[in-house]
Structure formats: structure tokens, C-alpha cells
Short mmCIF file of the C-alpha atoms (twelve columns), coordinates in Angstrom:
data_MODEL
# 
_entry.id   MODEL 
# 
loop_
_atom_site.group_PDB 
_atom_site.id 
_atom_site.type_symbol 
_atom_site.label_atom_id 
_atom_site.label_alt_id 
_atom_site.label_comp_id 
_atom_site.label_asym_id 
_atom_site.label_seq_id 
_atom_site.Cartn_x 
_atom_site.Cartn_y 
_atom_site.Cartn_z 
_atom_site.pdbx_PDB_model_num 
ATOM 1   C CA . MET A 1   -2.545  7.485   -19.192 1 
ATOM 2   C CA . PRO A 2   1.246   7.126   -19.039 1 
ATOM 3   C CA . ALA A 3   2.925   4.004   -20.338 1 
ATOM 4   C CA . LEU A 4   3.674   1.279   -17.822 1 
ATOM 5   C CA . PRO A 5   7.311   1.098   -16.710 1 
ATOM 6   C CA . LEU A 6   7.152   -2.727  -16.885 1 
ATOM 7   C CA . SER A 7   5.109   -5.269  -18.784 1 
ATOM 8   C CA . LEU A 8   1.942   -6.597  -17.190 1 
ATOM 9   C CA . ASN A 9   3.648   -9.999  -17.023 1 
ATOM 10  C CA . ALA A 10  6.483   -8.511  -14.953 1 
ATOM 11  C CA . ILE A 11  4.039   -6.660  -12.675 1 
ATOM 12  C CA . CYS A 12  1.941   -9.825  -12.240 1 
ATOM 13  C CA . GLY A 13  5.058   -11.838 -11.453 1 
ATOM 14  C CA . LEU A 14  5.982   -9.370  -8.744  1 
ATOM 15  C CA . ALA A 15  2.449   -9.369  -7.303  1 
ATOM 16  C CA . CYS A 16  2.606   -13.172 -7.099  1 
ATOM 17  C CA . GLU A 17  6.168   -13.317 -5.770  1 
ATOM 18  C CA . PRO A 18  6.114   -15.420 -2.571  1 
ATOM 19  C CA . THR A 19  9.254   -13.798 -1.142  1 
ATOM 20  C CA . LEU A 20  7.599   -10.356 -1.230  1 
ATOM 21  C CA . LEU A 21  4.389   -11.384 0.558   1 
ATOM 22  C CA . PRO A 22  5.815   -11.668 4.123   1 
ATOM 23  C CA . ARG A 23  7.431   -8.233  3.805   1 
ATOM 24  C CA . VAL A 24  4.159   -6.755  2.557   1 
ATOM 25  C CA . ARG A 25  2.276   -8.367  5.466   1 
ATOM 26  C CA . MET A 26  4.624   -6.726  7.973   1 
ATOM 27  C CA . ALA A 27  4.455   -3.372  6.188   1 
ATOM 28  C CA . ILE A 28  0.634   -3.510  6.258   1 
ATOM 29  C CA . ALA A 29  0.732   -4.072  10.029  1 
ATOM 30  C CA . MET A 30  3.196   -1.184  10.472  1 
ATOM 31  C CA . VAL A 31  1.075   1.253   8.453   1 
ATOM 32  C CA . ALA A 32  -2.066  0.111   10.313  1 
ATOM 33  C CA . GLN A 33  -0.375  1.138   13.564  1 
ATOM 34  C CA . GLU A 34  0.466   4.540   12.043  1 
ATOM 35  C CA . VAL A 35  -3.175  5.045   11.063  1 
ATOM 36  C CA . PHE A 36  -4.343  4.201   14.597  1 
ATOM 37  C CA . ALA A 37  -2.141  7.058   15.825  1 
ATOM 38  C CA . GLU A 38  -3.611  9.585   13.361  1 
ATOM 39  C CA . SER A 39  -5.898  12.385  14.426  1 
ATOM 40  C CA . PRO A 40  -9.591  11.593  13.980  1 
ATOM 41  C CA . GLU A 41  -9.675  14.820  11.948  1 
ATOM 42  C CA . THR A 42  -7.570  13.189  9.212   1 
ATOM 43  C CA . PRO A 43  -9.589  13.190  5.968   1 
ATOM 44  C CA . GLY A 44  -11.182 9.771   5.494   1 
ATOM 45  C CA . TYR A 45  -10.226 8.728   9.027   1 
ATOM 46  C CA . PRO A 46  -13.219 6.413   9.727   1 
ATOM 47  C CA . ALA A 47  -12.545 4.323   6.621   1 
ATOM 48  C CA . ARG A 48  -8.779  4.439   7.202   1 
ATOM 49  C CA . TRP A 49  -9.254  3.316   10.829  1 
ATOM 50  C CA . ASN A 50  -11.623 0.502   9.813   1 
ATOM 51  C CA . LEU A 51  -9.103  -0.808  7.297   1 
ATOM 52  C CA . SER A 52  -6.442  -0.711  10.023  1 
ATOM 53  C CA . LYS A 53  -8.663  -2.666  12.381  1 
ATOM 54  C CA . THR A 54  -9.337  -5.235  9.675   1 
ATOM 55  C CA . VAL A 55  -5.737  -5.762  8.581   1 
ATOM 56  C CA . LEU A 56  -3.762  -5.161  11.766  1 
ATOM 57  C CA . SER A 57  -2.865  -8.825  11.804  1 
ATOM 58  C CA . PRO A 58  -3.153  -9.439  8.091   1 
ATOM 59  C CA . THR A 59  -3.754  -12.983 7.076   1 
ATOM 60  C CA . GLU A 60  -1.975  -14.291 4.026   1 
ATOM 61  C CA . PRO A 61  -5.154  -14.038 1.888   1 
ATOM 62  C CA . GLN A 62  -5.702  -10.399 2.986   1 
ATOM 63  C CA . ALA A 63  -2.113  -9.498  2.185   1 
ATOM 64  C CA . ALA A 64  -2.319  -11.318 -1.141  1 
ATOM 65  C CA . GLN A 65  -5.472  -9.354  -2.015  1 
ATOM 66  C CA . MET A 66  -3.787  -6.057  -1.164  1 
ATOM 67  C CA . MET A 67  -0.595  -7.119  -2.958  1 
ATOM 68  C CA . VAL A 68  -2.095  -6.551  -6.417  1 
ATOM 69  C CA . GLY A 69  -2.991  -2.939  -5.603  1 
ATOM 70  C CA . ILE A 70  0.297   -2.348  -3.824  1 
ATOM 71  C CA . VAL A 71  2.391   -3.656  -6.702  1 
ATOM 72  C CA . ALA A 72  0.325   -1.610  -9.184  1 
ATOM 73  C CA . SER A 73  0.850   1.603   -7.183  1 
ATOM 74  C CA . PRO A 74  3.156   4.254   -8.636  1 
ATOM 75  C CA . PRO A 75  5.805   3.881   -5.871  1 
ATOM 76  C CA . MET A 76  6.087   0.109   -6.341  1 
ATOM 77  C CA . LEU A 77  6.038   0.325   -10.118 1 
ATOM 78  C CA . ALA A 78  8.864   2.857   -9.939  1 
ATOM 79  C CA . ALA A 79  10.835  0.658   -7.518  1 
ATOM 80  C CA . ALA A 80  10.312  -2.420  -9.699  1 
ATOM 81  C CA . ALA A 81  11.309  -0.497  -12.822 1 
ATOM 82  C CA . THR A 82  14.475  0.679   -11.077 1 
ATOM 83  C CA . ALA A 83  15.222  -2.909  -10.057 1 
ATOM 84  C CA . ALA A 84  14.663  -4.097  -13.626 1 
ATOM 85  C CA . ALA A 85  16.876  -1.311  -14.984 1 
ATOM 86  C CA . GLY A 86  19.538  -2.437  -12.510 1 
ATOM 87  C CA . GLY A 87  19.552  -5.930  -13.983 1 
ATOM 88  C CA . ALA A 88  16.806  -7.753  -12.050 1 
ATOM 89  C CA . THR A 89  15.333  -10.112 -14.619 1 
ATOM 90  C CA . ASP A 90  12.762  -12.088 -12.652 1 
ATOM 91  C CA . SER A 91  10.175  -11.350 -9.973  1 
ATOM 92  C CA . ALA A 92  12.290  -12.757 -7.117  1 
ATOM 93  C CA . ALA A 93  15.235  -10.534 -8.057  1 
ATOM 94  C CA . MET A 94  12.946  -7.503  -8.411  1 
ATOM 95  C CA . ALA A 95  11.334  -8.227  -5.042  1 
ATOM 96  C CA . ALA A 96  14.748  -8.540  -3.395  1 
ATOM 97  C CA . ALA A 97  15.835  -5.194  -4.879  1 
ATOM 98  C CA . ILE A 98  12.803  -3.310  -3.535  1 
ATOM 99  C CA . THR A 99  13.573  -1.725  -0.182  1 
ATOM 100 C CA . ASP A 100 11.409  -1.899  2.915   1 
ATOM 101 C CA . ASP A 101 10.931  1.874   2.703   1 
ATOM 102 C CA . GLU A 102 9.644   1.534   -0.864  1 
ATOM 103 C CA . ILE A 103 7.146   -1.102  0.266   1 
ATOM 104 C CA . LEU A 104 5.994   1.073   3.163   1 
ATOM 105 C CA . ASP A 105 5.667   4.086   0.843   1 
ATOM 106 C CA . ALA A 106 3.537   2.077   -1.582  1 
ATOM 107 C CA . ILE A 107 1.236   0.924   1.221   1 
ATOM 108 C CA . ARG A 108 0.946   4.433   2.680   1 
ATOM 109 C CA . THR A 109 0.191   5.805   -0.788  1 
ATOM 110 C CA . GLY A 110 -2.492  3.200   -1.466  1 
ATOM 111 C CA . TRP A 111 -4.086  3.075   1.997   1 
ATOM 112 C CA . ASN A 112 -6.939  5.460   1.162   1 
ATOM 113 C CA . ALA A 113 -7.805  3.655   -2.064  1 
ATOM 114 C CA . VAL A 114 -7.902  0.269   -0.322  1 
ATOM 115 C CA . ALA A 115 -9.932  1.793   2.540   1 
ATOM 116 C CA . GLY A 116 -12.433 3.223   0.043   1 
ATOM 117 C CA . VAL A 117 -11.588 6.878   0.683   1 
ATOM 118 C CA . SER A 118 -12.099 8.729   -2.581  1 
ATOM 119 C CA . PRO A 119 -9.780  11.573  -3.539  1 
ATOM 120 C CA . ALA A 120 -12.876 13.777  -4.000  1 
ATOM 121 C CA . GLY A 121 -14.035 12.868  -0.479  1 
ATOM 122 C CA . GLN A 122 -10.659 13.832  0.941   1 
ATOM 123 C CA . THR A 123 -10.780 17.220  -0.751  1 
ATOM 124 C CA . ALA A 124 -14.311 17.876  0.400   1 
ATOM 125 C CA . ARG A 125 -13.447 17.054  4.005   1 
ATOM 126 C CA . VAL A 126 -10.314 19.195  3.936   1 
ATOM 127 C CA . ASP A 127 -12.329 22.105  2.499   1 
ATOM 128 C CA . GLN A 128 -14.975 21.662  5.183   1 
ATOM 129 C CA . ALA A 129 -12.346 21.559  7.923   1 
ATOM 130 C CA . GLU A 130 -10.761 24.790  6.686   1 
ATOM 131 C CA . THR A 131 -14.011 26.757  6.648   1 
# 
């Protein structure tokens, strides 16, 4: 497993950062709308659609639960590491340096994992669809 780009304390601070939570809530709602527009043939679609239905209007506790996985995702870790390398020294400064696109990318990247769609299940469905 590769080394973490930030300490666990820094990652935890970002996951608990109150200024990041409202942006994550909006990004969750935006990605949920994207999933509703997907083809039902998308691998893992039923689970992806159910997650969208559940979080379309994410409550603060739902967003806070997803925040840990979002912040631990490779896109967010990379964005936070870039922010830290640019001089951000605390979680609020890191959160402010992370762009909306980086947040959306992290949520899109982690959607299947949060929905319970396994990578093996995706591959199997793609293989079945191609045959």
C-alpha cells in the first residue's frame, strides 16, 4: 500500500472540517442527479440509483458519514496534499484550497464504494453485457 500523502491527523481534521461539509452536501446532491440520468445498463446501476435516492437531499449526518470516505479517497487526498504543499497548514485552509471540481471528482470516484458496488461486480456485469 502506498504511503499516505498526509498524516492521519491532517486527514481527520479535513474530514471534520465544518466549512467543507456544506460543499460536500451540495456535491453529493449534484452527483445523485447525474446518477439518476445514467443508463440502467450502467454496471451497478441498481445500487447506484438507490444511493442517489437516499442521499438526494443529504442530511448533515448523511453527509458527515460520507465525508470520511470522500476525504480518504485518492482524489481528495491528492487535493489536500497539494493544498498542504502550497502552504495550507490547517484543515480550514486545506478545505478552502480544494476546488469544487476536486470535491465532485472525489464523490464520483467513491460513489460505487458507498453504494456497495464491488469492483469485481462491475467487471462481471461489463463482461456479461459484452457477450
